[in-house]
PDB file of C-alpha atoms in Angstrom:
ATOM      1  CA  UNK A  18     -26.640 -32.745   9.495  1.00 36.00           C
ATOM      2  CA  UNK A  19     -24.643 -32.028   6.843  1.00 47.00           C
ATOM      3  CA  UNK A  20     -21.572 -29.737   7.850  1.00 61.00           C
ATOM      4  CA  UNK A  21     -21.620 -26.626   6.412  1.00 64.00           C
ATOM      5  CA  UNK A  22     -19.209 -25.449   3.525  1.00 89.00           C
ATOM      6  CA  UNK A  23     -16.707 -22.786   3.999  1.00 96.00           C
ATOM      7  CA  UNK A  24     -15.640 -20.534   1.404  1.00 97.00           C
ATOM      8  CA  UNK A  25     -12.679 -18.230   0.555  1.00 98.00           C
ATOM      9  CA  UNK A  26     -10.975 -16.517  -2.457  1.00 98.00           C
ATOM     10  CA  UNK A  27      -8.145 -14.470  -3.575  1.00 98.00           C
ATOM     11  CA  UNK A  28      -9.552 -11.271  -5.394  1.00 98.00           C
ATOM     12  CA  UNK A  29      -7.702  -8.942  -7.518  1.00 97.00           C
ATOM     13  CA  UNK A  30      -7.220  -7.563 -11.078  1.00 96.00           C
ATOM     14  CA  UNK A  31      -5.546  -9.476 -12.790  1.00 94.00           C
ATOM     15  CA  UNK A  32      -5.550 -13.009 -10.368  1.00 95.00           C
ATOM     16  CA  UNK A  33      -5.514 -15.625 -12.826  1.00 92.00           C
ATOM     17  CA  UNK A  34      -1.734 -15.680 -11.860  1.00 91.00           C
ATOM     18  CA  UNK A  35      -2.261 -16.056  -8.071  1.00 94.00           C
ATOM     19  CA  UNK A  36      -0.941 -19.074  -6.360  1.00 96.00           C
ATOM     20  CA  UNK A  37      -2.970 -18.502  -3.467  1.00 97.00           C
ATOM     21  CA  UNK A  38      -5.271 -21.193  -4.210  1.00 98.00           C
ATOM     22  CA  UNK A  39      -2.355 -23.698  -4.442  1.00 98.00           C
ATOM     23  CA  UNK A  40      -1.550 -22.688  -1.066  1.00 98.00           C
ATOM     24  CA  UNK A  41      -5.116 -22.322   0.684  1.00 98.00           C
ATOM     25  CA  UNK A  42      -6.252 -25.359  -0.934  1.00 98.00           C
ATOM     26  CA  UNK A  43      -3.180 -27.427   0.349  1.00 98.00           C
ATOM     27  CA  UNK A  44      -3.620 -26.112   3.960  1.00 98.00           C
ATOM     28  CA  UNK A  45      -7.415 -27.358   3.850  1.00 98.00           C
ATOM     29  CA  UNK A  46      -6.065 -30.912   2.538  1.00 98.00           C
ATOM     30  CA  UNK A  47      -3.347 -31.207   5.258  1.00 98.00           C
ATOM     31  CA  UNK A  48      -5.889 -29.839   8.146  1.00 98.00           C
ATOM     32  CA  UNK A  49      -8.846 -32.302   6.617  1.00 98.00           C
ATOM     33  CA  UNK A  50     -11.049 -29.340   6.273  1.00 97.00           C
ATOM     34  CA  UNK A  51     -12.950 -31.048   3.610  1.00 96.00           C
ATOM     35  CA  UNK A  52     -15.799 -28.618   3.290  1.00 96.00           C
ATOM     36  CA  UNK A  53     -13.358 -26.018   2.868  1.00 98.00           C
ATOM     37  CA  UNK A  54     -13.007 -24.374  -0.648  1.00 97.00           C
ATOM     38  CA  UNK A  55     -10.749 -21.438  -2.232  1.00 98.00           C
ATOM     39  CA  UNK A  56     -10.841 -19.942  -5.393  1.00 97.00           C
ATOM     40  CA  UNK A  57      -9.592 -17.020  -7.700  1.00 98.00           C
ATOM     41  CA  UNK A  58     -11.917 -14.306  -8.984  1.00 98.00           C
ATOM     42  CA  UNK A  59     -11.127 -11.549 -11.064  1.00 98.00           C
ATOM     43  CA  UNK A  60     -12.804  -8.171  -9.175  1.00 98.00           C
ATOM     44  CA  UNK A  61     -12.031  -4.468 -10.285  1.00 97.00           C
ATOM     45  CA  UNK A  62     -12.040  -1.820  -8.109  1.00 97.00           C
ATOM     46  CA  UNK A  63     -15.684  -0.639  -9.329  1.00 97.00           C
ATOM     47  CA  UNK A  64     -16.846  -4.234  -8.967  1.00 97.00           C
ATOM     48  CA  UNK A  65     -15.685  -4.941  -5.292  1.00 98.00           C
ATOM     49  CA  UNK A  66     -18.395  -3.268  -3.483  1.00 97.00           C
ATOM     50  CA  UNK A  67     -20.902  -5.292  -5.313  1.00 97.00           C
ATOM     51  CA  UNK A  68     -19.044  -8.688  -4.886  1.00 98.00           C
ATOM     52  CA  UNK A  69     -18.644  -8.477  -1.278  1.00 97.00           C
ATOM     53  CA  UNK A  70     -22.457  -7.351  -0.865  1.00 95.00           C
ATOM     54  CA  UNK A  71     -23.416 -10.508  -2.557  1.00 96.00           C
ATOM     55  CA  UNK A  72     -21.786 -12.992  -0.722  1.00 96.00           C
ATOM     56  CA  UNK A  73     -23.685 -15.188   1.594  1.00 94.00           C
ATOM     57  CA  UNK A  74     -23.049 -16.817   5.171  1.00 92.00           C
ATOM     58  CA  UNK A  75     -20.892 -19.427   3.793  1.00 95.00           C
ATOM     59  CA  UNK A  76     -17.492 -17.073   3.052  1.00 97.00           C
ATOM     60  CA  UNK A  77     -15.042 -17.300   5.955  1.00 97.00           C
ATOM     61  CA  UNK A  78     -12.712 -14.428   4.453  1.00 98.00           C
ATOM     62  CA  UNK A  79     -11.111 -12.883   1.378  1.00 98.00           C
ATOM     63  CA  UNK A  80      -7.339 -12.365   0.269  1.00 98.00           C
ATOM     64  CA  UNK A  81      -6.892  -8.842  -1.832  1.00 97.00           C
ATOM     65  CA  UNK A  82      -4.173  -8.766  -3.969  1.00 94.00           C
ATOM     66  CA  UNK A  83      -3.922  -5.414  -6.232  1.00 90.00           C
ATOM     67  CA  UNK A  84      -5.634  -2.618  -6.871  1.00 93.00           C
ATOM     68  CA  UNK A  85      -7.673  -3.786  -4.065  1.00 96.00           C
ATOM     69  CA  UNK A  86      -5.758  -3.326  -0.888  1.00 95.00           C
ATOM     70  CA  UNK A  87      -6.506   0.441  -0.381  1.00 93.00           C
ATOM     71  CA  UNK A  88     -10.139   0.839  -1.654  1.00 95.00           C
ATOM     72  CA  UNK A  89     -11.701  -1.935   0.365  1.00 97.00           C
ATOM     73  CA  UNK A  90     -11.013  -0.054   3.336  1.00 97.00           C
ATOM     74  CA  UNK A  91     -14.335   1.902   2.748  1.00 97.00           C
ATOM     75  CA  UNK A  92     -16.393  -1.435   3.131  1.00 97.00           C
ATOM     76  CA  UNK A  93     -14.998  -2.538   6.305  1.00 98.00           C
ATOM     77  CA  UNK A  94     -16.606  -2.253   9.894  1.00 97.00           C
ATOM     78  CA  UNK A  95     -13.288  -2.759  11.451  1.00 97.00           C
ATOM     79  CA  UNK A  96      -9.680  -2.561  10.599  1.00 98.00           C
ATOM     80  CA  UNK A  97      -6.944  -4.267  12.407  1.00 98.00           C
ATOM     81  CA  UNK A  98      -4.062  -1.638  13.812  1.00 97.00           C
ATOM     82  CA  UNK A  99      -1.338  -3.026  11.640  1.00 97.00           C
ATOM     83  CA  UNK A 100      -3.521  -2.720   8.624  1.00 98.00           C
ATOM     84  CA  UNK A 101      -4.765   0.848   9.651  1.00 97.00           C
ATOM     85  CA  UNK A 102      -0.974   1.966  10.335  1.00 96.00           C
ATOM     86  CA  UNK A 103       0.283   0.468   7.302  1.00 96.00           C
ATOM     87  CA  UNK A 104      -2.508   1.695   4.959  1.00 95.00           C
ATOM     88  CA  UNK A 105      -2.890  -1.694   3.110  1.00 95.00           C
ATOM     89  CA  UNK A 106      -5.241  -4.457   3.693  1.00 97.00           C
ATOM     90  CA  UNK A 107      -4.763  -7.926   1.985  1.00 97.00           C
ATOM     91  CA  UNK A 108      -7.342  -9.960   4.279  1.00 98.00           C
ATOM     92  CA  UNK A 109     -10.582  -9.383   4.997  1.00 98.00           C
ATOM     93  CA  UNK A 110     -12.269 -11.664   7.578  1.00 98.00           C
ATOM     94  CA  UNK A 111     -16.153 -12.130   8.102  1.00 97.00           C
ATOM     95  CA  UNK A 112     -16.878 -12.594  11.439  1.00 92.00           C
ATOM     96  CA  UNK A 113     -20.728 -13.480  12.208  1.00 86.00           C
ATOM     97  CA  UNK A 114     -22.917 -11.131  14.665  1.00 83.00           C
ATOM     98  CA  UNK A 115     -26.187 -11.220  15.969  1.00 74.00           C
ATOM     99  CA  UNK A 116     -27.591  -8.997  13.308  1.00 72.00           C
ATOM    100  CA  UNK A 117     -25.431 -10.359  10.408  1.00 80.00           C
ATOM    101  CA  UNK A 118     -21.573 -10.159  10.246  1.00 91.00           C
ATOM    102  CA  UNK A 119     -18.941  -7.925  10.631  1.00 96.00           C
ATOM    103  CA  UNK A 120     -15.859  -7.354   8.040  1.00 97.00           C
ATOM    104  CA  UNK A 121     -12.575  -7.079   9.569  1.00 98.00           C
ATOM    105  CA  UNK A 122      -9.580  -5.788   7.589  1.00 98.00           C
ATOM    106  CA  UNK A 123      -6.145  -7.259   8.428  1.00 98.00           C
ATOM    107  CA  UNK A 124      -2.564  -7.049   6.931  1.00 98.00           C
ATOM    108  CA  UNK A 125      -0.505 -10.499   6.830  1.00 98.00           C
ATOM    109  CA  UNK A 126       1.993  -8.920   4.196  1.00 98.00           C
ATOM    110  CA  UNK A 127       4.107  -7.794   7.040  1.00 98.00           C
ATOM    111  CA  UNK A 128       4.017 -11.206   9.041  1.00 98.00           C
ATOM    112  CA  UNK A 129       5.059 -12.755   5.524  1.00 98.00           C
ATOM    113  CA  UNK A 130       7.751 -10.564   5.248  1.00 98.00           C
ATOM    114  CA  UNK A 131       9.161 -10.838   9.108  1.00 97.00           C
ATOM    115  CA  UNK A 132       9.021 -14.620   8.538  1.00 97.00           C
ATOM    116  CA  UNK A 133      10.690 -14.615   5.191  1.00 97.00           C
ATOM    117  CA  UNK A 134      13.705 -12.179   6.145  1.00 97.00           C
ATOM    118  CA  UNK A 135      14.157 -14.226   9.279  1.00 95.00           C
ATOM    119  CA  UNK A 136      15.046 -17.029   7.279  1.00 94.00           C
ATOM    120  CA  UNK A 137      17.644 -15.133   5.388  1.00 92.00           C
ATOM    121  CA  UNK A 138      18.681 -13.805   8.768  1.00 92.00           C
ATOM    122  CA  UNK A 139      19.007 -16.857  10.836  1.00 86.00           C
ATOM    123  CA  UNK A 140      16.304 -17.200  13.446  1.00 54.00           C
ATOM    124  CA  UNK A 141      16.277 -18.101  17.148  1.00 50.00           C
ATOM    125  CA  UNK A 142      19.261 -16.465  19.450  1.00 50.00           C
ATOM    126  CA  UNK A 143      21.934 -15.936  16.546  1.00 57.00           C
ATOM    127  CA  UNK A 144      19.476 -13.791  14.981  1.00 65.00           C
ATOM    128  CA  UNK A 145      21.314 -11.111  13.207  1.00 72.00           C
ATOM    129  CA  UNK A 146      20.073  -7.650  13.908  1.00 81.00           C
ATOM    130  CA  UNK A 147      18.846  -5.502  11.402  1.00 93.00           C
ATOM    131  CA  UNK A 148      21.014  -1.849  11.584  1.00 95.00           C
ATOM    132  CA  UNK A 149      20.590  -0.796   8.176  1.00 96.00           C
ATOM    133  CA  UNK A 150      18.318  -1.750   5.465  1.00 97.00           C
ATOM    134  CA  UNK A 151      17.382  -0.557   1.642  1.00 97.00           C
ATOM    135  CA  UNK A 152      14.155  -0.779   0.232  1.00 98.00           C
ATOM    136  CA  UNK A 153      13.313  -0.689  -3.789  1.00 97.00           C
ATOM    137  CA  UNK A 154      10.134   0.693  -4.525  1.00 96.00           C
ATOM    138  CA  UNK A 155       7.385   3.031  -2.780  1.00 95.00           C
ATOM    139  CA  UNK A 156       4.094   1.228  -3.298  1.00 91.00           C
ATOM    140  CA  UNK A 157       1.777  -1.139  -1.163  1.00 89.00           C
ATOM    141  CA  UNK A 158       4.508  -3.806  -0.501  1.00 94.00           C
ATOM    142  CA  UNK A 159       6.921  -1.124   0.412  1.00 96.00           C
ATOM    143  CA  UNK A 160       4.668   0.249   3.609  1.00 96.00           C
ATOM    144  CA  UNK A 161       4.494  -3.505   4.797  1.00 97.00           C
ATOM    145  CA  UNK A 162       8.197  -3.718   4.598  1.00 98.00           C
ATOM    146  CA  UNK A 163       8.693  -0.195   6.426  1.00 98.00           C
ATOM    147  CA  UNK A 164       6.681  -1.998   9.146  1.00 98.00           C
ATOM    148  CA  UNK A 165       8.755  -5.202   8.868  1.00 98.00           C
ATOM    149  CA  UNK A 166      12.125  -3.727   9.193  1.00 98.00           C
ATOM    150  CA  UNK A 167      10.916  -1.869  12.189  1.00 97.00           C
ATOM    151  CA  UNK A 168       9.914  -5.212  13.952  1.00 96.00           C
ATOM    152  CA  UNK A 169      13.307  -6.411  12.928  1.00 96.00           C
ATOM    153  CA  UNK A 170      15.097  -3.298  14.673  1.00 95.00           C
ATOM    154  CA  UNK A 171      15.517  -0.832  11.371  1.00 97.00           C
ATOM    155  CA  UNK A 172      13.612   2.403  11.700  1.00 97.00           C
ATOM    156  CA  UNK A 173      15.319   4.563   9.462  1.00 97.00           C
ATOM    157  CA  UNK A 174      15.705   2.404   6.151  1.00 98.00           C
ATOM    158  CA  UNK A 175      16.513   4.289   2.809  1.00 97.00           C
ATOM    159  CA  UNK A 176      14.132   3.945   0.213  1.00 97.00           C
ATOM    160  CA  UNK A 177      15.093   3.925  -3.393  1.00 96.00           C
ATOM    161  CA  UNK A 178      12.685   4.853  -5.642  1.00 94.00           C
ATOM    162  CA  UNK A 179      11.923   5.745  -9.513  1.00 89.00           C
ATOM    163  CA  UNK A 180      10.124   9.016  -8.724  1.00 91.00           C
ATOM    164  CA  UNK A 181      10.124  11.020  -5.656  1.00 93.00           C
ATOM    165  CA  UNK A 182       6.984  13.063  -6.473  1.00 92.00           C
ATOM    166  CA  UNK A 183       5.086   9.375  -6.146  1.00 91.00           C
ATOM    167  CA  UNK A 184       6.219   8.511  -2.428  1.00 95.00           C
ATOM    168  CA  UNK A 185       3.642  10.571  -0.669  1.00 95.00           C
ATOM    169  CA  UNK A 186       1.205   7.765   0.100  1.00 93.00           C
ATOM    170  CA  UNK A 187       4.365   5.673   1.722  1.00 96.00           C
ATOM    171  CA  UNK A 188       5.723   8.869   3.565  1.00 96.00           C
ATOM    172  CA  UNK A 189       2.415   8.992   5.327  1.00 96.00           C
ATOM    173  CA  UNK A 190       2.544   5.640   6.093  1.00 96.00           C
ATOM    174  CA  UNK A 191       6.240   5.726   7.603  1.00 97.00           C
ATOM    175  CA  UNK A 192       4.825   8.835   9.804  1.00 96.00           C
ATOM    176  CA  UNK A 193       1.752   6.499  11.061  1.00 96.00           C
ATOM    177  CA  UNK A 194       4.435   4.164  11.977  1.00 96.00           C
ATOM    178  CA  UNK A 195       7.071   6.415  13.490  1.00 96.00           C
ATOM    179  CA  UNK A 196       9.718   5.392  11.272  1.00 97.00           C
ATOM    180  CA  UNK A 197      11.927   7.830   9.234  1.00 97.00           C
ATOM    181  CA  UNK A 198      13.063   6.431   6.168  1.00 97.00           C
ATOM    182  CA  UNK A 199      15.259   8.507   3.989  1.00 96.00           C
ATOM    183  CA  UNK A 200      13.921   8.642   0.239  1.00 96.00           C
ATOM    184  CA  UNK A 201      16.195   8.722  -2.672  1.00 94.00           C
ATOM    185  CA  UNK A 202      16.084   8.080  -6.482  1.00 92.00           C
ATOM    186  CA  UNK A 203      16.830   4.722  -7.672  1.00 89.00           C
ATOM    187  CA  UNK A 204      19.532   5.587  -9.680  1.00 80.00           C
ATOM    188  CA  UNK A 205      22.517   4.915  -9.085  1.00 63.00           C
ATOM    189  CA  UNK A 206      21.564   2.311  -6.652  1.00 67.00           C
ATOM    190  CA  UNK A 207      24.895  -0.116  -6.571  1.00 74.00           C
ATOM    191  CA  UNK A 208      26.442   1.741  -3.939  1.00 78.00           C
ATOM    192  CA  UNK A 209      23.534   2.069  -1.737  1.00 85.00           C
ATOM    193  CA  UNK A 210      22.646  -1.374  -1.687  1.00 92.00           C
ATOM    194  CA  UNK A 211      26.010  -3.112  -1.331  1.00 89.00           C
ATOM    195  CA  UNK A 212      26.721  -2.347   2.297  1.00 90.00           C
ATOM    196  CA  UNK A 213      23.491  -2.877   4.376  1.00 94.00           C
ATOM    197  CA  UNK A 214      22.190  -5.401   6.517  1.00 95.00           C
ATOM    198  CA  UNK A 215      18.823  -6.096   4.656  1.00 96.00           C
ATOM    199  CA  UNK A 216      17.812  -5.042   1.121  1.00 97.00           C
ATOM    200  CA  UNK A 217      13.967  -5.842   0.155  1.00 98.00           C
ATOM    201  CA  UNK A 218      12.899  -5.232  -3.486  1.00 97.00           C
ATOM    202  CA  UNK A 219       9.439  -4.726  -3.910  1.00 97.00           C
ATOM    203  CA  UNK A 220       9.192  -3.827  -7.494  1.00 95.00           C
ATOM    204  CA  UNK A 221       7.546  -5.361 -10.413  1.00 92.00           C
ATOM    205  CA  UNK A 222       8.821  -8.305 -12.203  1.00 88.00           C
ATOM    206  CA  UNK A 223      11.710  -6.812 -14.403  1.00 89.00           C
ATOM    207  CA  UNK A 224      11.888  -3.540 -12.539  1.00 92.00           C
ATOM    208  CA  UNK A 225      14.961  -4.433 -10.366  1.00 93.00           C
ATOM    209  CA  UNK A 226      17.237  -5.854 -13.652  1.00 92.00           C
ATOM    210  CA  UNK A 227      19.114  -2.483 -13.867  1.00 91.00           C
ATOM    211  CA  UNK A 228      20.121  -2.607 -10.535  1.00 92.00           C
ATOM    212  CA  UNK A 229      20.914  -6.647 -11.221  1.00 93.00           C
ATOM    213  CA  UNK A 230      23.137  -5.588 -14.196  1.00 92.00           C
ATOM    214  CA  UNK A 231      25.022  -2.633 -12.212  1.00 91.00           C
ATOM    215  CA  UNK A 232      25.899  -5.327  -9.459  1.00 92.00           C
ATOM    216  CA  UNK A 233      27.226  -7.781 -11.922  1.00 91.00           C
ATOM    217  CA  UNK A 234      29.435  -4.700 -13.577  1.00 91.00           C
ATOM    218  CA  UNK A 235      30.388  -4.089 -10.093  1.00 89.00           C
ATOM    219  CA  UNK A 236      31.672  -7.620  -9.604  1.00 89.00           C
ATOM    220  CA  UNK A 237      33.206  -8.263 -13.025  1.00 90.00           C
ATOM    221  CA  UNK A 238      35.505  -4.985 -12.358  1.00 91.00           C
ATOM    222  CA  UNK A 239      36.539  -6.627  -9.087  1.00 90.00           C
ATOM    223  CA  UNK A 240      34.613  -4.845  -6.498  1.00 87.00           C
ATOM    224  CA  UNK A 241      33.085  -6.826  -3.358  1.00 86.00           C
ATOM    225  CA  UNK A 242      29.894  -8.693  -3.386  1.00 87.00           C
ATOM    226  CA  UNK A 243      27.074  -7.122  -1.228  1.00 90.00           C
ATOM    227  CA  UNK A 244      27.374  -8.277   2.458  1.00 88.00           C
ATOM    228  CA  UNK A 245      23.437  -8.729   3.450  1.00 92.00           C
ATOM    229  CA  UNK A 246      20.249 -10.648   2.728  1.00 95.00           C
ATOM    230  CA  UNK A 247      18.068  -9.667  -0.021  1.00 96.00           C
ATOM    231  CA  UNK A 248      14.278 -10.359  -0.127  1.00 97.00           C
ATOM    232  CA  UNK A 249      12.989  -9.814  -3.753  1.00 97.00           C
ATOM    233  CA  UNK A 250       8.884 -10.038  -3.512  1.00 96.00           C
ATOM    234  CA  UNK A 251       8.969 -11.167  -6.996  1.00 94.00           C
ATOM    235  CA  UNK A 252       8.986 -14.801  -7.829  1.00 89.00           C
ATOM    236  CA  UNK A 253       8.312 -15.016 -11.530  1.00 84.00           C
ATOM    237  CA  UNK A 254      10.744 -15.383 -13.011  1.00 85.00           C
ATOM    238  CA  UNK A 255      12.554 -17.420 -10.478  1.00 87.00           C
ATOM    239  CA  UNK A 256      15.483 -16.792  -9.841  1.00 91.00           C
ATOM    240  CA  UNK A 257      15.002 -13.081 -10.575  1.00 94.00           C
ATOM    241  CA  UNK A 258      18.078 -11.217 -12.370  1.00 95.00           C
ATOM    242  CA  UNK A 259      18.475  -9.093  -8.826  1.00 95.00           C
ATOM    243  CA  UNK A 260      18.694 -12.735  -7.071  1.00 95.00           C
ATOM    244  CA  UNK A 261      21.162 -14.139  -9.548  1.00 94.00           C
ATOM    245  CA  UNK A 262      23.582 -11.178  -9.196  1.00 93.00           C
ATOM    246  CA  UNK A 263      23.210 -10.832  -5.618  1.00 94.00           C
ATOM    247  CA  UNK A 264      24.151 -14.863  -5.204  1.00 91.00           C
ATOM    248  CA  UNK A 265      26.808 -14.664  -7.669  1.00 89.00           C
ATOM    249  CA  UNK A 266      30.432 -15.731  -7.158  1.00 67.00           C
ATOM    250  CA  UNK A 267      30.017 -18.204  -4.251  1.00 69.00           C
ATOM    251  CA  UNK A 268      27.293 -21.195  -3.282  1.00 70.00           C
ATOM    252  CA  UNK A 269      27.534 -19.646   0.288  1.00 72.00           C
ATOM    253  CA  UNK A 270      25.987 -16.518  -0.854  1.00 78.00           C
ATOM    254  CA  UNK A 271      22.755 -18.236  -2.068  1.00 75.00           C
ATOM    255  CA  UNK A 272      21.879 -18.348   1.582  1.00 74.00           C
ATOM    256  CA  UNK A 273      21.802 -14.493   1.421  1.00 91.00           C
ATOM    257  CA  UNK A 274      18.658 -14.504  -0.925  1.00 94.00           C
ATOM    258  CA  UNK A 275      15.054 -15.015   0.216  1.00 96.00           C
ATOM    259  CA  UNK A 276      12.907 -15.464  -2.847  1.00 95.00           C
ATOM    260  CA  UNK A 277       9.622 -13.898  -2.766  1.00 96.00           C
ATOM    261  CA  UNK A 278       7.615 -17.125  -2.805  1.00 97.00           C
ATOM    262  CA  UNK A 279       8.729 -17.380   1.072  1.00 97.00           C
ATOM    263  CA  UNK A 280       6.785 -14.134   1.743  1.00 98.00           C
ATOM    264  CA  UNK A 281       3.939 -15.245   0.025  1.00 97.00           C
ATOM    265  CA  UNK A 282       3.857 -18.870   1.816  1.00 98.00           C
ATOM    266  CA  UNK A 283       4.274 -17.168   5.104  1.00 98.00           C
ATOM    267  CA  UNK A 284       1.419 -14.288   4.270  1.00 98.00           C
ATOM    268  CA  UNK A 285      -0.777 -16.939   3.256  1.00 98.00           C
ATOM    269  CA  UNK A 286       0.045 -19.154   6.343  1.00 98.00           C
ATOM    270  CA  UNK A 287      -1.130 -16.416   8.684  1.00 98.00           C
ATOM    271  CA  UNK A 288      -4.295 -15.825   6.658  1.00 98.00           C
ATOM    272  CA  UNK A 289      -4.987 -19.790   7.071  1.00 98.00           C
ATOM    273  CA  UNK A 290      -4.883 -19.429  10.729  1.00 98.00           C
ATOM    274  CA  UNK A 291      -6.944 -16.454  10.821  1.00 98.00           C
ATOM    275  CA  UNK A 292      -9.951 -17.608   8.626  1.00 98.00           C
ATOM    276  CA  UNK A 293      -9.850 -21.157  10.134  1.00 97.00           C
ATOM    277  CA  UNK A 294      -8.539 -20.920  13.684  1.00 97.00           C
ATOM    278  CA  UNK A 295      -6.151 -23.918  13.046  1.00 98.00           C
ATOM    279  CA  UNK A 296      -2.308 -23.148  13.126  1.00 98.00           C
ATOM    280  CA  UNK A 297      -1.301 -23.306   9.386  1.00 98.00           C
ATOM    281  CA  UNK A 298       0.816 -26.796   8.060  1.00 98.00           C
ATOM    282  CA  UNK A 299       3.285 -24.711   6.642  1.00 98.00           C
ATOM    283  CA  UNK A 300       5.483 -27.714   5.497  1.00 98.00           C
ATOM    284  CA  UNK A 301       2.406 -29.096   3.360  1.00 98.00           C
ATOM    285  CA  UNK A 302       2.127 -25.601   1.813  1.00 98.00           C
ATOM    286  CA  UNK A 303       5.394 -25.011   0.892  1.00 98.00           C
ATOM    287  CA  UNK A 304       5.562 -28.789  -0.993  1.00 98.00           C
ATOM    288  CA  UNK A 305       2.766 -27.690  -2.701  1.00 98.00           C
ATOM    289  CA  UNK A 306       4.350 -24.118  -3.610  1.00 97.00           C
ATOM    290  CA  UNK A 307       7.121 -25.630  -4.939  1.00 96.00           C
ATOM    291  CA  UNK A 308       5.572 -28.092  -7.123  1.00 96.00           C
ATOM    292  CA  UNK A 309       3.350 -25.365  -8.669  1.00 95.00           C
ATOM    293  CA  UNK A 310       6.695 -23.226  -9.205  1.00 94.00           C
ATOM    294  CA  UNK A 311       8.860 -25.865 -10.249  1.00 89.00           C
ATOM    295  CA  UNK A 312       9.362 -25.793 -14.151  1.00 71.00           C
ATOM    296  CA  UNK A 313       7.120 -27.999 -15.942  1.00 44.00           C
ATOM    297  CA  UNK A 314       8.786 -31.358 -17.669  1.00 40.00           C
ATOM    298  CA  UNK A 315       9.109 -31.588 -21.484  1.00 39.00           C
ATOM    299  CA  UNK A 316       6.399 -33.928 -22.863  1.00 36.00           C
ATOM    300  CA  UNK A 317       4.748 -34.371 -19.650  1.00 33.00           C
TER     301      UNK A 317
END
């Protein structure tokens, strides 16, 4: 009997830029899952229900990016507690049942954030405790960041936002988590980010550039460098202006910057585990990701 094909995909709008197919496909190759396929499909909020309803029994799961992480809730039969409290689902698992299938929503962004931050903090017995933290931004990734910081020991971070009037969703998520963030305006941010254990920027590409410029100006005036670990979830361009400003001045400081691709890697690894039931081959996935992100060689 021919082995059945298993399918999975990342959905979003737009989604052509997604590196999830690179990561998942590399995992399938390393695990010898020759009958597994992973693609990217552009799906809007309006088309999501119709797309999911049209999937057959070959589908094992879906990865979700914006703008689908909240709207998918109404399609799910069960939501795992972490995804429920964060208010964002980035993973849908298709579980066969006697009468069909059950759609389960999960969140692997928190896992990805915790694992990426631990790389900067130092894993194992020497891991630095997170007492103070700053989060830039108030979207879905910021909610996952609050959960990740709480897991690392910080339940009262400062959240810097461009508009206090657009923090309602994050404030509700924080209340569900039992964390008590302090909300302040993003400008001026330099003093807030220089003296904390962890800073996580969840802002879109280049939106954190003004913070980078302020840090650079502060350093040029002889001010001290930031002391904590920075995770900028953006990985294009790489390194970001914020990452360059954070690491400036000493090669040793480069270890205090964690690129957003590391969060992407770890959250995808957890998705692979949930969808296939096998431990994700992290090294193979990381190698494929680095190759995909490497600058193209002229003339190649």
